[in-house]
CSV table of N, CA and C in Angstrom, one decimal:
chain,number,residue,atom,x,y,z
Q,296,UNK,N,-118.6,71.5,-13.7
Q,296,UNK,CA,-117.4,71.1,-14.5
Q,296,UNK,C,-117.7,70.4,-15.7
Q,297,UNK,N,-116.9,70.6,-16.6
Q,297,UNK,CA,-117.2,69.8,-17.9
Q,297,UNK,C,-116.3,68.6,-17.9
Q,298,UNK,N,-116.5,67.7,-18.8
Q,298,UNK,CA,-115.8,66.5,-18.9
Q,298,UNK,C,-114.4,66.6,-19.5
Q,299,UNK,N,-114.1,67.7,-19.9
Q,299,UNK,CA,-112.8,67.9,-20.6
Q,299,UNK,C,-111.7,67.9,-19.5
Q,300,UNK,N,-110.5,67.6,-19.8
Q,300,UNK,CA,-109.3,67.6,-18.9
Q,300,UNK,C,-108.9,69.1,-18.6
Q,301,UNK,N,-108.5,69.3,-17.4
Q,301,UNK,CA,-108.1,70.6,-17.0
Q,301,UNK,C,-106.6,70.8,-17.2
Q,302,UNK,N,-106.3,72.0,-17.6
Q,302,UNK,CA,-104.8,72.3,-17.8
Q,302,UNK,C,-104.2,72.6,-16.4
Q,303,UNK,N,-102.9,72.8,-16.4
Q,303,UNK,CA,-102.2,73.1,-15.1
Q,303,UNK,C,-102.7,74.3,-14.4
Q,304,UNK,N,-103.0,75.4,-15.1
Q,304,UNK,CA,-103.5,76.6,-14.5
Q,304,UNK,C,-104.8,76.4,-13.8
Q,305,UNK,N,-105.7,75.7,-14.5
Q,305,UNK,CA,-107.0,75.4,-13.9
Q,305,UNK,C,-106.9,74.5,-12.7
Q,306,UNK,N,-106.0,73.5,-12.7
Q,306,UNK,CA,-105.8,72.7,-11.6
Q,306,UNK,C,-105.3,73.5,-10.4
Q,307,UNK,N,-104.3,74.4,-10.7
Q,307,UNK,CA,-103.7,75.2,-9.6
Q,307,UNK,C,-104.8,76.1,-9.1
Q,308,UNK,N,-105.6,76.7,-9.9
Q,308,UNK,CA,-106.7,77.6,-9.5
Q,308,UNK,C,-107.7,76.9,-8.6
Q,309,UNK,N,-108.1,75.7,-9.0
Q,309,UNK,CA,-109.0,74.8,-8.2
Q,309,UNK,C,-108.4,74.5,-6.9
Q,310,UNK,N,-107.1,74.1,-6.9
Q,310,UNK,CA,-106.4,73.7,-5.6
Q,310,UNK,C,-106.3,74.9,-4.7
Q,311,UNK,N,-106.1,76.1,-5.3
Q,311,UNK,CA,-106.0,77.3,-4.4
Q,311,UNK,C,-107.4,77.6,-3.8
Q,312,UNK,N,-108.5,77.4,-4.6
Q,312,UNK,CA,-109.8,77.6,-4.1
Q,312,UNK,C,-110.1,76.7,-2.9
Q,313,UNK,N,-109.7,75.4,-3.1
Q,313,UNK,CA,-109.9,74.4,-2.1
Q,313,UNK,C,-109.1,74.7,-0.8
Q,314,UNK,N,-107.8,75.1,-1.0
Q,314,UNK,CA,-107.0,75.5,0.1
Q,314,UNK,C,-107.6,76.7,0.9
Q,315,UNK,N,-108.1,77.7,0.1
Q,315,UNK,CA,-108.7,78.9,0.8
Q,315,UNK,C,-109.9,78.5,1.5
Q,316,UNK,N,-110.7,77.5,1.0
Q,316,UNK,CA,-111.9,77.1,1.6
Q,316,UNK,C,-111.6,76.3,2.9
Q,317,UNK,N,-110.6,75.4,2.8
Q,317,UNK,CA,-110.2,74.6,4.0
Q,317,UNK,C,-109.6,75.6,5.1
Q,318,UNK,N,-108.8,76.6,4.6
Q,318,UNK,CA,-108.2,77.5,5.6
Q,318,UNK,C,-109.3,78.3,6.3
Q,319,UNK,N,-110.3,78.8,5.5
Q,319,UNK,CA,-111.4,79.5,6.1
Q,319,UNK,C,-112.2,78.7,7.1
Q,320,UNK,N,-112.5,77.4,6.8
Q,320,UNK,CA,-113.2,76.5,7.7
Q,320,UNK,C,-112.3,76.3,9.0
Q,321,UNK,N,-111.0,76.2,8.8
Q,321,UNK,CA,-110.2,76.0,10.0
Q,321,UNK,C,-110.2,77.2,10.9
Q,322,UNK,N,-110.2,78.4,10.2
Q,322,UNK,CA,-110.2,79.7,11.0
Q,322,UNK,C,-111.5,79.8,11.8
Q,323,UNK,N,-112.6,79.4,11.2
Q,323,UNK,CA,-113.9,79.5,11.8
Q,323,UNK,C,-114.0,78.5,13.0
Q,324,UNK,N,-113.4,77.3,12.8
Q,324,UNK,CA,-113.4,76.3,13.8
Q,324,UNK,C,-112.5,76.7,15.0
Q,325,UNK,N,-111.4,77.4,14.6
Q,325,UNK,CA,-110.5,77.9,15.7
Q,325,UNK,C,-111.2,78.9,16.5
Q,326,UNK,N,-112.0,79.8,15.9
Q,326,UNK,CA,-112.7,80.9,16.6
Q,326,UNK,C,-113.8,80.2,17.5
Q,327,UNK,N,-114.5,79.2,17.0
Q,327,UNK,CA,-115.5,78.5,17.8
Q,327,UNK,C,-114.8,77.9,19.0
Q,328,UNK,N,-113.7,77.3,18.8
Q,328,UNK,CA,-113.0,76.6,19.9
Q,328,UNK,C,-112.6,77.6,21.0
Q,329,UNK,N,-112.0,78.8,20.5
Q,329,UNK,CA,-111.6,79.8,21.4
Q,329,UNK,C,-112.8,80.4,22.2
Q,330,UNK,N,-113.9,80.6,21.5
Q,330,UNK,CA,-115.1,81.1,22.2
Q,330,UNK,C,-115.6,80.1,23.3
Q,331,UNK,N,-115.6,78.9,22.9
Q,331,UNK,CA,-116.0,77.8,23.8
Q,331,UNK,C,-115.1,77.7,25.0
Q,332,UNK,N,-113.7,77.8,24.7
Q,332,UNK,CA,-112.7,77.8,25.8
Q,332,UNK,C,-112.9,79.0,26.8
Q,333,UNK,N,-113.2,80.2,26.2
Q,333,UNK,CA,-113.4,81.4,27.0
Q,333,UNK,C,-114.6,81.2,27.9
Q,334,UNK,N,-115.7,80.7,27.3
Q,334,UNK,CA,-116.9,80.4,28.1
Q,334,UNK,C,-116.7,79.4,29.2
Q,335,UNK,N,-116.0,78.3,28.9
Q,335,UNK,CA,-115.7,77.3,29.9
Q,335,UNK,C,-114.8,77.9,31.0
Q,336,UNK,N,-113.9,78.7,30.6
Q,336,UNK,CA,-113.0,79.4,31.6
Q,336,UNK,C,-113.8,80.3,32.5
Q,337,UNK,N,-114.7,81.1,31.9
Q,337,UNK,CA,-115.5,82.0,32.7
Q,337,UNK,C,-116.4,81.2,33.7
Q,338,UNK,N,-117.0,80.1,33.2
Q,338,UNK,CA,-117.9,79.3,34.1
Q,338,UNK,C,-117.1,78.7,35.2
Q,339,UNK,N,-115.9,78.1,34.9
Q,339,UNK,CA,-115.1,77.5,36.0
Q,339,UNK,C,-114.6,78.6,37.0
Q,340,UNK,N,-114.2,79.8,36.5
Q,340,UNK,CA,-113.7,80.8,37.3
Q,340,UNK,C,-114.9,81.3,38.3
Q,341,UNK,N,-116.0,81.4,37.7
Q,341,UNK,CA,-117.2,81.8,38.5
Q,341,UNK,C,-117.5,80.8,39.6
Q,342,UNK,N,-117.4,79.5,39.2
Q,342,UNK,CA,-117.6,78.4,40.2
Q,342,UNK,C,-116.6,78.4,41.3
Q,343,UNK,N,-115.3,78.6,41.0
Q,343,UNK,CA,-114.2,78.7,42.0
Q,343,UNK,C,-114.4,79.9,42.9
Q,344,UNK,N,-114.8,81.0,42.3
Q,344,UNK,CA,-115.0,82.3,43.1
Q,344,UNK,C,-116.1,82.0,44.1
Q,345,UNK,N,-117.2,81.4,43.6
Q,345,UNK,CA,-118.4,81.1,44.4
Q,345,UNK,C,-118.0,80.2,45.6
Q,346,UNK,N,-117.2,79.1,45.3
Q,346,UNK,CA,-116.8,78.2,46.3
Q,346,UNK,C,-115.9,78.9,47.4
Q,347,UNK,N,-115.0,79.7,46.9
Q,347,UNK,CA,-114.1,80.4,47.8
Q,347,UNK,C,-114.9,81.4,48.7
Q,348,UNK,N,-115.8,82.1,48.0
Q,348,UNK,CA,-116.7,83.0,48.7
Q,348,UNK,C,-117.5,82.3,49.8
Q,349,UNK,N,-118.0,81.2,49.5
Q,349,UNK,CA,-118.8,80.4,50.5
Q,349,UNK,C,-117.9,79.9,51.6
Q,350,UNK,N,-116.6,79.5,51.3
Q,350,UNK,CA,-115.7,79.1,52.3
Q,350,UNK,C,-115.4,80.3,53.3
Q,351,UNK,N,-115.2,81.5,52.7
Q,351,UNK,CA,-114.9,82.7,53.5
Q,351,UNK,C,-116.1,83.0,54.4
Q,352,UNK,N,-117.3,82.9,53.8
Q,352,UNK,CA,-118.5,83.2,54.6
Q,352,UNK,C,-118.6,82.2,55.7
Q,353,UNK,N,-118.4,80.9,55.5
Q,353,UNK,CA,-118.5,79.9,56.5
Q,353,UNK,C,-117.4,80.2,57.6
Q,354,UNK,N,-116.2,80.5,57.2
Q,354,UNK,CA,-115.2,80.8,58.2
Q,354,UNK,C,-115.6,82.1,59.1
Q,355,UNK,N,-116.1,83.1,58.4
Q,355,UNK,CA,-116.6,84.3,59.1
Q,355,UNK,C,-117.7,83.9,60.1
Q,356,UNK,N,-118.7,83.1,59.6
Q,356,UNK,CA,-119.8,82.7,60.5
Q,356,UNK,C,-119.3,82.0,61.7
Q,357,UNK,N,-118.3,81.1,61.5
Q,357,UNK,CA,-117.7,80.3,62.6
Q,357,UNK,C,-117.1,81.2,63.6
Q,358,UNK,N,-116.3,82.2,63.1
Q,358,UNK,CA,-115.6,83.1,64.0
Q,358,UNK,C,-116.6,84.0,64.7
Q,359,UNK,N,-117.6,84.4,64.0
Q,359,UNK,CA,-118.7,85.3,64.6
Q,359,UNK,C,-119.4,84.5,65.7
Q,360,UNK,N,-119.7,83.3,65.5
Q,360,UNK,CA,-120.4,82.5,66.5
Q,360,UNK,C,-119.5,82.2,67.7
Q,361,UNK,N,-118.2,82.0,67.5
Q,361,UNK,CA,-117.2,81.8,68.6
Q,361,UNK,C,-117.1,83.1,69.4
Q,362,UNK,N,-117.1,84.3,68.7
Q,362,UNK,CA,-117.0,85.6,69.4
Q,362,UNK,C,-118.3,85.8,70.2
Q,363,UNK,N,-119.4,85.4,69.6
Q,363,UNK,CA,-120.7,85.6,70.4
Q,363,UNK,C,-120.7,84.7,71.6
Q,364,UNK,N,-120.2,83.5,71.5
Q,364,UNK,CA,-120.2,82.6,72.6
Q,364,UNK,C,-119.2,83.1,73.7
Q,365,UNK,N,-118.1,83.6,73.2
Q,365,UNK,CA,-117.1,84.2,74.2
Q,365,UNK,C,-117.7,85.4,74.9
Q,366,UNK,N,-118.4,86.2,74.2
Q,366,UNK,CA,-119.1,87.3,74.8
Q,366,UNK,C,-120.1,86.9,75.8
Q,367,UNK,N,-120.9,85.9,75.5
Q,367,UNK,CA,-121.9,85.4,76.4
Q,367,UNK,C,-121.2,84.9,77.7
Q,368,UNK,N,-120.0,84.4,77.6
Q,368,UNK,CA,-119.3,83.8,78.8
Q,368,UNK,C,-119.0,85.0,79.7
Q,369,UNK,N,-118.7,86.2,79.2
Q,369,UNK,CA,-118.3,87.3,80.0
Q,369,UNK,C,-119.4,88.2,80.4
Q,370,UNK,N,-120.6,88.0,79.9
Q,370,UNK,CA,-121.8,88.8,80.3
Q,370,UNK,C,-122.4,88.1,81.4
Q,371,UNK,N,-122.7,88.8,82.5
Q,371,UNK,CA,-123.2,88.3,83.7
Q,371,UNK,C,-124.7,88.2,83.5
Q,372,UNK,N,-125.3,87.0,83.8
Q,372,UNK,CA,-126.7,86.8,83.7
Q,372,UNK,C,-127.3,87.5,85.0
Q,373,UNK,N,-128.4,88.2,84.9
Q,373,UNK,CA,-129.0,88.9,86.0
Q,373,UNK,C,-129.2,88.1,87.2
Q,374,UNK,N,-129.5,86.8,87.0
Q,374,UNK,CA,-129.9,86.0,88.2
Q,374,UNK,C,-128.6,85.6,89.0
Q,375,UNK,N,-127.4,85.8,88.4
Q,375,UNK,CA,-126.2,85.5,89.2
Q,375,UNK,C,-125.6,86.7,89.9
Q,376,UNK,N,-126.2,87.9,89.7
Q,376,UNK,CA,-125.6,89.1,90.3
Q,376,UNK,C,-125.6,89.1,91.8
Q,377,UNK,N,-126.6,88.6,92.5
Q,377,UNK,CA,-126.5,88.5,93.9
Q,377,UNK,C,-125.4,87.5,94.4
Q,378,UNK,N,-125.2,86.5,93.7
Q,378,UNK,CA,-124.2,85.5,94.1
Q,378,UNK,C,-122.8,86.2,93.8
Q,379,UNK,N,-122.7,86.9,92.7
Q,379,UNK,CA,-121.4,87.6,92.4
Q,379,UNK,C,-121.1,88.6,93.5
Q,380,UNK,N,-122.2,89.3,93.9
Q,380,UNK,CA,-122.0,90.4,94.9
Q,380,UNK,C,-121.5,89.8,96.2
Q,381,UNK,N,-122.1,88.7,96.6
Q,381,UNK,CA,-121.6,88.0,97.8
Q,381,UNK,C,-120.1,87.6,97.7
Q,382,UNK,N,-119.8,87.0,96.5
Q,382,UNK,CA,-118.4,86.5,96.3
Q,382,UNK,C,-117.5,87.7,96.3
Q,383,UNK,N,-117.9,88.8,95.7
Q,383,UNK,CA,-117.0,90.0,95.6
Q,383,UNK,C,-116.8,90.6,97.0
Q,384,UNK,N,-117.9,90.6,97.8
Q,384,UNK,CA,-117.8,91.1,99.2
Q,384,UNK,C,-116.8,90.2,100.0
Q,385,UNK,N,-117.0,88.9,99.9
Q,385,UNK,CA,-116.1,88.0,100.6
Q,385,UNK,C,-114.7,88.1,100.2
Q,386,UNK,N,-114.4,88.3,98.9
Q,386,UNK,CA,-113.1,88.5,98.4
Q,386,UNK,C,-112.5,89.8,98.9
Q,387,UNK,N,-113.3,90.8,99.1
Q,387,UNK,CA,-112.8,92.1,99.7
Q,387,UNK,C,-112.4,91.9,101.1
Q,388,UNK,N,-113.2,91.1,101.9
Q,388,UNK,CA,-112.9,90.9,103.3
Q,388,UNK,C,-111.6,90.1,103.4
Q,389,UNK,N,-111.4,89.1,102.5
Q,389,UNK,CA,-110.2,88.3,102.6
Q,389,UNK,C,-109.0,89.2,102.2
Q,390,UNK,N,-109.2,90.0,101.2
Q,390,UNK,CA,-108.1,90.9,100.8
Q,390,UNK,C,-107.7,91.9,101.9
Q,391,UNK,N,-108.7,92.5,102.6
Q,391,UNK,CA,-108.5,93.4,103.7
Q,391,UNK,C,-107.8,92.7,104.8
Q,392,UNK,N,-108.3,91.5,105.1
Q,392,UNK,CA,-107.7,90.7,106.2
Q,392,UNK,C,-106.3,90.4,105.9
Q,393,UNK,N,-106.0,90.0,104.6
Q,393,UNK,CA,-104.6,89.8,104.2
Q,393,UNK,C,-103.7,91.0,104.4
Q,394,UNK,N,-104.3,92.2,104.0
Q,394,UNK,CA,-103.5,93.4,104.1
Q,394,UNK,C,-103.2,93.7,105.5
Q,395,UNK,N,-104.2,93.6,106.4
Q,395,UNK,CA,-104.0,93.9,107.8
Q,395,UNK,C,-103.0,92.9,108.4
Q,396,UNK,N,-103.1,91.7,108.0
Q,396,UNK,CA,-102.2,90.7,108.5
Q,396,UNK,C,-100.8,90.9,108.0
Q,397,UNK,N,-100.6,91.4,106.8
Q,397,UNK,CA,-99.3,91.7,106.3
Q,397,UNK,C,-98.7,92.9,107.0
Q,398,UNK,N,-99.5,93.9,107.2
Q,398,UNK,CA,-99.1,95.1,107.9
Q,398,UNK,C,-98.7,94.7,109.3
Q,399,UNK,N,-99.4,93.9,110.0
Q,399,UNK,CA,-99.1,93.5,111.3
Q,399,UNK,C,-97.8,92.7,111.3
Q,400,UNK,N,-97.7,91.8,110.3
Q,400,UNK,CA,-96.4,91.0,110.2
Q,400,UNK,C,-95.2,91.9,110.0
Q,401,UNK,N,-95.4,93.0,109.2
Q,401,UNK,CA,-94.3,93.9,109.0
Q,401,UNK,C,-93.9,94.7,110.2
Q,402,UNK,N,-95.0,95.1,111.0
Q,402,UNK,CA,-94.7,95.8,112.2
Q,402,UNK,C,-94.0,94.9,113.2
Q,403,UNK,N,-94.5,93.6,113.3
Q,403,UNK,CA,-93.9,92.7,114.2
Q,403,UNK,C,-92.4,92.4,113.8
Q,404,UNK,N,-92.2,92.3,112.6
Q,404,UNK,CA,-90.8,92.0,112.1
Q,404,UNK,C,-89.9,93.1,112.4
Q,405,UNK,N,-90.4,94.3,112.2
Q,405,UNK,CA,-89.6,95.5,112.5
Q,405,UNK,C,-89.2,95.6,114.0
Q,406,UNK,N,-90.1,95.2,114.9
Q,406,UNK,CA,-89.8,95.2,116.3
Q,406,UNK,C,-88.7,94.3,116.7
Q,407,UNK,N,-88.6,93.2,115.9
Q,407,UNK,CA,-87.6,92.2,116.4
Q,407,UNK,C,-86.2,92.6,116.0
């Protein structure tokens, strides 16, 4: 710039250049902020998805272990088979005895 005074047109022209520069800088800054916000959002979303996925995996593992434990409770260990056989035979005898007793009771009640 020279040391002479600017006329109104020159002042307006310089002001328009400064306004355009400031506007361009603001637009670039806005784009940077938007990109950063999108990156932060993606990072946070990934973090939340990972946490929820881990929670689902943990719940699944807990239910799987509970199911395995329940299954083990119903599976007969081979060393208990003889004991269970004896118990089942005894239950059959008691059942048959009860049936015979009920039949006899029914016959006796019919006779009266």
